[in-house]
PDB file of C-alpha atoms in Angstrom:
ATOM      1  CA  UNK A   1     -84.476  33.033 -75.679  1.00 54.00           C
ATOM      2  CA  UNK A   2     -85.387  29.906 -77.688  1.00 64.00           C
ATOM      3  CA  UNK A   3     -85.954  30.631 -81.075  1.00 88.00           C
ATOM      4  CA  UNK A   4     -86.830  27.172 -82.192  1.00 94.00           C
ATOM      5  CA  UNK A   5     -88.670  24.718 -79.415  1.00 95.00           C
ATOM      6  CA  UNK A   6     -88.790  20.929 -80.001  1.00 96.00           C
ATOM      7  CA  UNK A   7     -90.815  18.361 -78.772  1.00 96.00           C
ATOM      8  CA  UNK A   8     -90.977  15.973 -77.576  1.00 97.00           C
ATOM      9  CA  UNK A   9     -87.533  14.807 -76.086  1.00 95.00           C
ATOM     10  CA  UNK A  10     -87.743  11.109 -76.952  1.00 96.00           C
ATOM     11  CA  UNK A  11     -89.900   9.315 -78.275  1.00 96.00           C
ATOM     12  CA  UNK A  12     -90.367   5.348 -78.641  1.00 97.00           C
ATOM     13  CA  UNK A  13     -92.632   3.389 -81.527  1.00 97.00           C
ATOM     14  CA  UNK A  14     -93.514   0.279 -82.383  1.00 97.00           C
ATOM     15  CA  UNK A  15     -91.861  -0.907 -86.256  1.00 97.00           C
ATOM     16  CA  UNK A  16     -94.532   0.208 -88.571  1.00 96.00           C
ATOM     17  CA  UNK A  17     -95.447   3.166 -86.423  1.00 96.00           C
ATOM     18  CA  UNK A  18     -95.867   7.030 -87.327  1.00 97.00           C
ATOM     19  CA  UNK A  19     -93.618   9.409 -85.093  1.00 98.00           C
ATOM     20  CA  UNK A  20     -94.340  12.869 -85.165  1.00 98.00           C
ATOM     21  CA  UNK A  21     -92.081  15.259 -84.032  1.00 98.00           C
ATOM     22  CA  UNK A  22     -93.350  18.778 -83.603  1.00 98.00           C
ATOM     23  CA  UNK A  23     -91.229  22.255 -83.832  1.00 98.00           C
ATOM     24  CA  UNK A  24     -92.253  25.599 -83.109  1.00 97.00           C
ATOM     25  CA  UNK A  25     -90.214  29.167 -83.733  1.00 96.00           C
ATOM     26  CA  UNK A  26     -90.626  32.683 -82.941  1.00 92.00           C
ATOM     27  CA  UNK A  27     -88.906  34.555 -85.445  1.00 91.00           C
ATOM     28  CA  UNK A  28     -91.330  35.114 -88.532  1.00 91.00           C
ATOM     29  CA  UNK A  29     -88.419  36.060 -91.106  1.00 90.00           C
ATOM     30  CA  UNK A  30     -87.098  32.668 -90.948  1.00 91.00           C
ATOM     31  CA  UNK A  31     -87.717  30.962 -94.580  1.00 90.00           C
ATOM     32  CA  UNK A  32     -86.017  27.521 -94.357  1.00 90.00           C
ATOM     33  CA  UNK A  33     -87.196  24.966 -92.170  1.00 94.00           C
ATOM     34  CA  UNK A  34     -84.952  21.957 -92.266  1.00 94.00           C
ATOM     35  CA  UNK A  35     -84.619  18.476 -90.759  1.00 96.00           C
ATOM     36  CA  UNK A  36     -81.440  17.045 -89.817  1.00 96.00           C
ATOM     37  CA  UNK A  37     -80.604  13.099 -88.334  1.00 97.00           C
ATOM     38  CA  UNK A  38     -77.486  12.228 -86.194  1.00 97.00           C
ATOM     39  CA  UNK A  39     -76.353   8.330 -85.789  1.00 96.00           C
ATOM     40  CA  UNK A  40     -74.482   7.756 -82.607  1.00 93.00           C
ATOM     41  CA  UNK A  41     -70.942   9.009 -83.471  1.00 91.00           C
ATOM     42  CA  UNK A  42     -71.825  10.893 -86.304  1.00 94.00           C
ATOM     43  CA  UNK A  43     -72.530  14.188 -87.338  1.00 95.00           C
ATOM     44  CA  UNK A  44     -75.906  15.776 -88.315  1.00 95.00           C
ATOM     45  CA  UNK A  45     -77.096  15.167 -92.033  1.00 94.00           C
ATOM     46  CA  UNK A  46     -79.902  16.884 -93.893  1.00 93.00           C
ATOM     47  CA  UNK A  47     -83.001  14.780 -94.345  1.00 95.00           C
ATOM     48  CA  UNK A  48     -85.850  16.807 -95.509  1.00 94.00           C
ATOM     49  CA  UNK A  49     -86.045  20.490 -95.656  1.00 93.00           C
ATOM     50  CA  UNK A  50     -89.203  22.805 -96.681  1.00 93.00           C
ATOM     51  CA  UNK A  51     -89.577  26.586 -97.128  1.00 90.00           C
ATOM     52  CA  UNK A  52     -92.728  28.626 -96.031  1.00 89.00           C
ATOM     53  CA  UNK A  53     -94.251  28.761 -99.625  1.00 90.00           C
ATOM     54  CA  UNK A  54     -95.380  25.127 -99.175  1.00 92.00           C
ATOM     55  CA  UNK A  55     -97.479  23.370 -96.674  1.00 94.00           C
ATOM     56  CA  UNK A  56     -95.954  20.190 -97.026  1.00 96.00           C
ATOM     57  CA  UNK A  57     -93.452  18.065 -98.550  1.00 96.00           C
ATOM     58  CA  UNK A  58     -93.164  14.391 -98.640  1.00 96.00           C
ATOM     59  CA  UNK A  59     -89.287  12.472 -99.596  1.00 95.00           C
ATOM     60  CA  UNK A  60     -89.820   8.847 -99.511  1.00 96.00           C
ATOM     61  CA  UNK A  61     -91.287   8.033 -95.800  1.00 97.00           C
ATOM     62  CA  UNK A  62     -90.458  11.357 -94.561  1.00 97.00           C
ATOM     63  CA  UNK A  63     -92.996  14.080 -94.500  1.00 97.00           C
ATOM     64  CA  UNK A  64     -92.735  17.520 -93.409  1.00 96.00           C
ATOM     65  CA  UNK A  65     -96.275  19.589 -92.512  1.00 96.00           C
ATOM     66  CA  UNK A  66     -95.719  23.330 -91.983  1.00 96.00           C
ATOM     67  CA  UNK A  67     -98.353  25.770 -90.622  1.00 95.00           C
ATOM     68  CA  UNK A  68     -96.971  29.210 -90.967  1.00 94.00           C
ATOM     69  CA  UNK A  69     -99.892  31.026 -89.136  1.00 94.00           C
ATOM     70  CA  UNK A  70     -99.234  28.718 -86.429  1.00 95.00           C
ATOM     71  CA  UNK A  71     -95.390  29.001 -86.538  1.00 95.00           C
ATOM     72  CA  UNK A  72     -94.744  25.669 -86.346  1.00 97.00           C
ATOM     73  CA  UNK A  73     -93.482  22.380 -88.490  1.00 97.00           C
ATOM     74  CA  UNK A  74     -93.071  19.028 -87.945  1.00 98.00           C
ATOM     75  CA  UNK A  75     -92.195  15.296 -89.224  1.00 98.00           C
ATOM     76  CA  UNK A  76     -93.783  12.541 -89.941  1.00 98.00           C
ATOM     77  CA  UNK A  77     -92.134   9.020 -90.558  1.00 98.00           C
ATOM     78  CA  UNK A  78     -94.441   6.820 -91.953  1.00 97.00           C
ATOM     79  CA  UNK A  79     -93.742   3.109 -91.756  1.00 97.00           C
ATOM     80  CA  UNK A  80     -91.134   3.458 -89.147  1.00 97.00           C
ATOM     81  CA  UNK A  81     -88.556   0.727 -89.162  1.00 97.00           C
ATOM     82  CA  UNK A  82     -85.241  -0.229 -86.426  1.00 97.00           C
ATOM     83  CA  UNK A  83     -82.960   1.759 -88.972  1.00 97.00           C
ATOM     84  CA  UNK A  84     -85.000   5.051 -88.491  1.00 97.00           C
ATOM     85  CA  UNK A  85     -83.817   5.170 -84.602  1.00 98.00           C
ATOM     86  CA  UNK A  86     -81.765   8.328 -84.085  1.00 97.00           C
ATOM     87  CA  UNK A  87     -81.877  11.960 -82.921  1.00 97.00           C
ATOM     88  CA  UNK A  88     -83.522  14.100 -84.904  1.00 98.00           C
ATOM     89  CA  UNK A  89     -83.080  18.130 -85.329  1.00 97.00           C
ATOM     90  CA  UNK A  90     -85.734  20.697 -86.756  1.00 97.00           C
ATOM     91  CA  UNK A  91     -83.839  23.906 -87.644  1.00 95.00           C
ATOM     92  CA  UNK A  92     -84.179  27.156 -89.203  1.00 93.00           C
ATOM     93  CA  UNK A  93     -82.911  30.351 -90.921  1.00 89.00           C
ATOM     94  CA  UNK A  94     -82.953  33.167 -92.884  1.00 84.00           C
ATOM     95  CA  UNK A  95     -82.625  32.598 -96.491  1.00 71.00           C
ATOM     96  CA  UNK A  96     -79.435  35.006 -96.674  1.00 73.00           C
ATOM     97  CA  UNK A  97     -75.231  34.291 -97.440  1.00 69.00           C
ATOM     98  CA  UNK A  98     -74.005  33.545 -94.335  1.00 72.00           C
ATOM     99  CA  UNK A  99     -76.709  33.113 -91.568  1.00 80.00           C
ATOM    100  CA  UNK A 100     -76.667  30.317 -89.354  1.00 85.00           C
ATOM    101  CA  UNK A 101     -78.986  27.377 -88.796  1.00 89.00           C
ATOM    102  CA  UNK A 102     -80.783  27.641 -85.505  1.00 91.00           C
ATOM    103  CA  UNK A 103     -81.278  24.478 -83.721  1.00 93.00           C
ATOM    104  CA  UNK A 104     -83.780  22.905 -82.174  1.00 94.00           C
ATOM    105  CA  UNK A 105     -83.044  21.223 -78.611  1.00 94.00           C
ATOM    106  CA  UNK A 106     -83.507  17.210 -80.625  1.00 96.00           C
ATOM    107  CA  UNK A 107     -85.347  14.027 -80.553  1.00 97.00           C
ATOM    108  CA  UNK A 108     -84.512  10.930 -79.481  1.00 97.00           C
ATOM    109  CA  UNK A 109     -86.457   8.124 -81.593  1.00 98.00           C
ATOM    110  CA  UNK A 110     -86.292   4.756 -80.346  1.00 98.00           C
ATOM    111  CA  UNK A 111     -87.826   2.312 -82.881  1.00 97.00           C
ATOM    112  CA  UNK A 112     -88.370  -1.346 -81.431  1.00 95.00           C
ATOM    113  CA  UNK A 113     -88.698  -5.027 -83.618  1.00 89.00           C
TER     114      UNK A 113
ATOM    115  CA  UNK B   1     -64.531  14.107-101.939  1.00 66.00           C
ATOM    116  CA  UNK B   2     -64.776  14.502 -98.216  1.00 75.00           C
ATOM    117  CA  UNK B   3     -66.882  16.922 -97.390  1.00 92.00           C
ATOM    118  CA  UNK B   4     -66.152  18.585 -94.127  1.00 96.00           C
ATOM    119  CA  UNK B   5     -63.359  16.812 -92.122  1.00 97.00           C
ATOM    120  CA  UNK B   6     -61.997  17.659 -88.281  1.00 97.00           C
ATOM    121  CA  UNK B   7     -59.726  16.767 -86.193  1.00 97.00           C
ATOM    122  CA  UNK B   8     -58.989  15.432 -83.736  1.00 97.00           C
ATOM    123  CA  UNK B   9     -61.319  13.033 -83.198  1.00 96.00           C
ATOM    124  CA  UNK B  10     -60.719  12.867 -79.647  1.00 96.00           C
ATOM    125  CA  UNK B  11     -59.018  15.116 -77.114  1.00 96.00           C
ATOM    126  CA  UNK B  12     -58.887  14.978 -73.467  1.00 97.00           C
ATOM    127  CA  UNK B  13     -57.282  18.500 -71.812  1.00 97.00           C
ATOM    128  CA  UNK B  14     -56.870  19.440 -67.994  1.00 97.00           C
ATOM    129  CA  UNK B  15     -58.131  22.583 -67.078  1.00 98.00           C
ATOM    130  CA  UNK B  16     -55.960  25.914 -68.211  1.00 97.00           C
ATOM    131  CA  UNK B  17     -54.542  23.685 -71.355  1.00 97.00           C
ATOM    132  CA  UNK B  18     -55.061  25.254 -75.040  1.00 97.00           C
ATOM    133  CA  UNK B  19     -55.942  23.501 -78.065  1.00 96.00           C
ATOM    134  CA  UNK B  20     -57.360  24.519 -81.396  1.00 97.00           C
ATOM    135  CA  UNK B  21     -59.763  22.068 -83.655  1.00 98.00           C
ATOM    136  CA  UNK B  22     -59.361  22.099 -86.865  1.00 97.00           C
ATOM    137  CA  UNK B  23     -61.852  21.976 -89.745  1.00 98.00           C
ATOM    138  CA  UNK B  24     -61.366  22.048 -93.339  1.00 97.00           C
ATOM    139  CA  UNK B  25     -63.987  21.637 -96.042  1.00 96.00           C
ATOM    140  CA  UNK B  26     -63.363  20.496 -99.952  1.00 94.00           C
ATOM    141  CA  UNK B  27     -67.109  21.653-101.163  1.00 91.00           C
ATOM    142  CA  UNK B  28     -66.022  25.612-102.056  1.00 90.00           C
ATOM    143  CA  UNK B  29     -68.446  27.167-100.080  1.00 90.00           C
ATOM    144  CA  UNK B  30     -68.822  30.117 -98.812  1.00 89.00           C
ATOM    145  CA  UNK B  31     -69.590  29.743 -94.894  1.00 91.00           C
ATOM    146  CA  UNK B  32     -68.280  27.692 -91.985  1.00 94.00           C
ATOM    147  CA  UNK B  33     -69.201  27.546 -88.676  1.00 95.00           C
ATOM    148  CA  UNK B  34     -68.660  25.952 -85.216  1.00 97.00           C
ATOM    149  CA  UNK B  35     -71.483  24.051 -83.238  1.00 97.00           C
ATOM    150  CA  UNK B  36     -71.256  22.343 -79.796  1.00 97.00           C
ATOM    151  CA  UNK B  37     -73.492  19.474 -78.742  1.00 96.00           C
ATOM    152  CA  UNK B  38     -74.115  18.752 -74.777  1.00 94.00           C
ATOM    153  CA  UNK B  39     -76.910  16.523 -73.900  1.00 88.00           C
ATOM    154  CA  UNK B  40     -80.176  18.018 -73.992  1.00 85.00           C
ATOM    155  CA  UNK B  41     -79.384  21.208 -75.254  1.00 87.00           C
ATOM    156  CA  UNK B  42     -79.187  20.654 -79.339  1.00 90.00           C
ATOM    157  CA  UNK B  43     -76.538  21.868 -81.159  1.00 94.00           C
ATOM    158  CA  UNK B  44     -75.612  25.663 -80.037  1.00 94.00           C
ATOM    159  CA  UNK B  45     -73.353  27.863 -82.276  1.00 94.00           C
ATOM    160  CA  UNK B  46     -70.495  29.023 -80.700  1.00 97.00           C
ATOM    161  CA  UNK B  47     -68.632  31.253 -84.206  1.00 96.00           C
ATOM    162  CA  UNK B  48     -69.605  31.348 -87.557  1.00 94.00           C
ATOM    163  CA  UNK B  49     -68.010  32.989 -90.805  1.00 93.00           C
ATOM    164  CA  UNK B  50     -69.906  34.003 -93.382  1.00 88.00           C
ATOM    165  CA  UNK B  51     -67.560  34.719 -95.720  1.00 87.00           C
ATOM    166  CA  UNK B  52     -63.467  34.282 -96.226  1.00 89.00           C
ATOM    167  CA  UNK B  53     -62.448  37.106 -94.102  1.00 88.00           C
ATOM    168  CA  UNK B  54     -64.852  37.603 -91.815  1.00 92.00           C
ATOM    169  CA  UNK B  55     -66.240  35.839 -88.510  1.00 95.00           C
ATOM    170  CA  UNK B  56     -69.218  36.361 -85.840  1.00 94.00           C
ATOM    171  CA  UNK B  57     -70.128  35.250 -82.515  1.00 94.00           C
ATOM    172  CA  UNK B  58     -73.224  32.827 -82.175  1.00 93.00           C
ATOM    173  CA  UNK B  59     -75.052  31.631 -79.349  1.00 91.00           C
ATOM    174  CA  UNK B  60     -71.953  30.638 -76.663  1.00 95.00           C
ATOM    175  CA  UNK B  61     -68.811  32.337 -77.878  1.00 97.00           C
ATOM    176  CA  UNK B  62     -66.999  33.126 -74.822  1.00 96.00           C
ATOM    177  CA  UNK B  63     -64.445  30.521 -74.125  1.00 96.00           C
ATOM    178  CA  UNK B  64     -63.185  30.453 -77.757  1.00 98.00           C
ATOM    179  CA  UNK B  65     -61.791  32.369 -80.366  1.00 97.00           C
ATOM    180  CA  UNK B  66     -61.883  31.197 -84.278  1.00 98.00           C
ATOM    181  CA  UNK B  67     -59.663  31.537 -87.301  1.00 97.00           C
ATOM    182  CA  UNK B  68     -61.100  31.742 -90.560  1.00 95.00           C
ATOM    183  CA  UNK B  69     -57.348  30.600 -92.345  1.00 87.00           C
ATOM    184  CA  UNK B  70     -58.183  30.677 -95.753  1.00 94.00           C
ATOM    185  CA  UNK B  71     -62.039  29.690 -97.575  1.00 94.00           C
ATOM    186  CA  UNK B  72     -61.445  26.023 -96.931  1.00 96.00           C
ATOM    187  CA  UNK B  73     -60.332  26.041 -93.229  1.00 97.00           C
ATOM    188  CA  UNK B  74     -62.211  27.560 -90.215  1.00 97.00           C
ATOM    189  CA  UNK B  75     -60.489  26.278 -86.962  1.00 98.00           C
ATOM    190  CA  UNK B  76     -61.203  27.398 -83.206  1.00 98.00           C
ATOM    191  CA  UNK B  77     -59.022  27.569 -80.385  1.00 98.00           C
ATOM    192  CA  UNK B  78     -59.215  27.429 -76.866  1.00 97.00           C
ATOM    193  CA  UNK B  79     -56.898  29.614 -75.115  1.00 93.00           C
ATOM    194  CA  UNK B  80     -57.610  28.270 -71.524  1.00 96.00           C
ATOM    195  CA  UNK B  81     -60.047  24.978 -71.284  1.00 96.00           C
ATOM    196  CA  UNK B  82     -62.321  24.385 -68.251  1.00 97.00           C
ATOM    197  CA  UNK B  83     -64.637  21.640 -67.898  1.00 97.00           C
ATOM    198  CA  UNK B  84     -67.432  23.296 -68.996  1.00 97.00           C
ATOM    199  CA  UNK B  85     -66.014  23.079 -72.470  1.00 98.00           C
ATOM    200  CA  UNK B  86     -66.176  19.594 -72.262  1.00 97.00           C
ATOM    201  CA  UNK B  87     -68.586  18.791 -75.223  1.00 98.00           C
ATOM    202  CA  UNK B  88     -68.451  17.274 -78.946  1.00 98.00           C
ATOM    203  CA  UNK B  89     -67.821  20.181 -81.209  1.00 98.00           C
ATOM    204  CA  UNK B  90     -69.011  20.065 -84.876  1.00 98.00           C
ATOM    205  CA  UNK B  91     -67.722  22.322 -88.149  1.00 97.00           C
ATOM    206  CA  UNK B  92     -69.958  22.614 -90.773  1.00 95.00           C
ATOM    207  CA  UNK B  93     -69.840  24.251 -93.917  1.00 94.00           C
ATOM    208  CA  UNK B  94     -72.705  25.593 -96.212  1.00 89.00           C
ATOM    209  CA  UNK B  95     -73.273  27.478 -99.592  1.00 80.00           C
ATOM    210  CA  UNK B  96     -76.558  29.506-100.095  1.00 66.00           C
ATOM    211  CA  UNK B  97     -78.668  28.508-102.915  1.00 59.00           C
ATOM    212  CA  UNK B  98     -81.453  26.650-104.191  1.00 51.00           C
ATOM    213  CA  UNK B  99     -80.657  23.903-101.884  1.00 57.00           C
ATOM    214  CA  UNK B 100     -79.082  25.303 -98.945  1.00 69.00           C
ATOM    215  CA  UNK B 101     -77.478  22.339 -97.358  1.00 82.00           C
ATOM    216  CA  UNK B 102     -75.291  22.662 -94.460  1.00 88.00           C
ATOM    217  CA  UNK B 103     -72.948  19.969 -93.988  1.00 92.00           C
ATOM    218  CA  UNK B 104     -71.320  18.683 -91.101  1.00 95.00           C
ATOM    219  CA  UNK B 105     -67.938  16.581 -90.365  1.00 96.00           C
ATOM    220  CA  UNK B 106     -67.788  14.005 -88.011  1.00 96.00           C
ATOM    221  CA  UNK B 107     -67.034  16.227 -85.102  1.00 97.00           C
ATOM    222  CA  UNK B 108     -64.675  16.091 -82.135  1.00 97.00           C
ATOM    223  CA  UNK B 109     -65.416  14.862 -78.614  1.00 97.00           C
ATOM    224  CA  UNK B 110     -63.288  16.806 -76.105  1.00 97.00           C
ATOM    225  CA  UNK B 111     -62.905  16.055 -72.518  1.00 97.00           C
ATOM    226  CA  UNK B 112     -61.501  18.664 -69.904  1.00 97.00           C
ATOM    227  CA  UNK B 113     -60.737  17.335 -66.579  1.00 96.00           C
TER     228      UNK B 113
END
């Protein structure tokens, strides 16, 4: 069973374009709702994270909207430039020592010049 | 500072070989676990330890067994590799609180033929 879905797969924008990548989970005591970006060759790092007592949160171009009657979350990139292109993972978790973050499946962004 | 390292960075195994990847973390915190990363299918936890001393199975555990050596190094072996283990494997390491951040290393991309 998928806890956390992801869509879409990939996605491709023009520079100066808004992706929106959309996440949706099941289990309601999950309390952290992060983002994570992967380079080519790299490992996952954390780029914007919320937690359900907000409905959004906005670092820099990034923006996360969260609808917790709707069990879902997802990202905006505003002004999308050739830099932003990478795989992108929603996640989640319980807010407790130890628990693991459970992944969505990713997104591939492509964005072209 | 390095954060989370691994190694190798590379490995390629025939089938029925062992091997163990190693991860070690500098940030003193408290958990540590092991993802894999196949194409398509996100990042899937295979062990995790929440705490020096103590480990759990996640998502895809059989296959491998982990070591939780001391609170800086969480390694995991493969006793006898098929080619369905062929994936890139990332440690990561993370400390609850106000931020929750889990980090990863650069992860290892292992080939079993």
């Amino acid at each position: 069973q998928q806890q956390v879905k992801q869509s879409p797969q990939s996605l491709i924008v023009q520079k100066g374009g808004i992706p929106i990548i959309n996440c949706a989970y099941e289990n309601t005591a999950f309390d952290y709702f992060p983002w994570y970006q992967q380079f080519p060759g790299k490992g996952p790092a954390l780029l914007i994270a919320i937690r359900p007592d907000v409905s959004e949160k906005k670092e820099g171009r990034f923006t996360i909207s969260f609808n917790k009657s709707a069990k879902q979350f997802s990202l905006h990139i505003m002004d999308s430039q050739p830099g932003d292109s990478a795989t992108y993972f929603c996640a989640a978790s319980i807010n407790q020592a130890g628990t693991a973050l459970i992944f969505g499946k990713g997104t591939t962004l492509s964005v072209s010049s | 500072n390095a954060g989370v390292t691994q190694t190798p960075k590379f490995q390629v195994l025939k089938t029925g070989q062992s091997m163990t990847l190693q991860c070690a973390q500098d940030m003193n915190h408290n958990s540590m676990y092991w993802y894999r990363q196949d194409p398509g299918m996100g990042l899937r936890l295979i062990y995790y330890s929440a705490s020096e001393g103590t480990t759990d199975k996640g998502e895809v555990p059989n296959g491998y067994n982990v070591s939780r050596l001391n609170k800086r190094e969480f390694s995991l072996r493969l006793e006898s590799a098929a080619p369905s283990q062929t994936s890139v494997y990332f440690c990561a390491a993370r400390n609850s609180g106000s931020r929750d951040e889990q980090y990863f290393g650069p992860g290892t991309r292992l080939t079993v033929t």
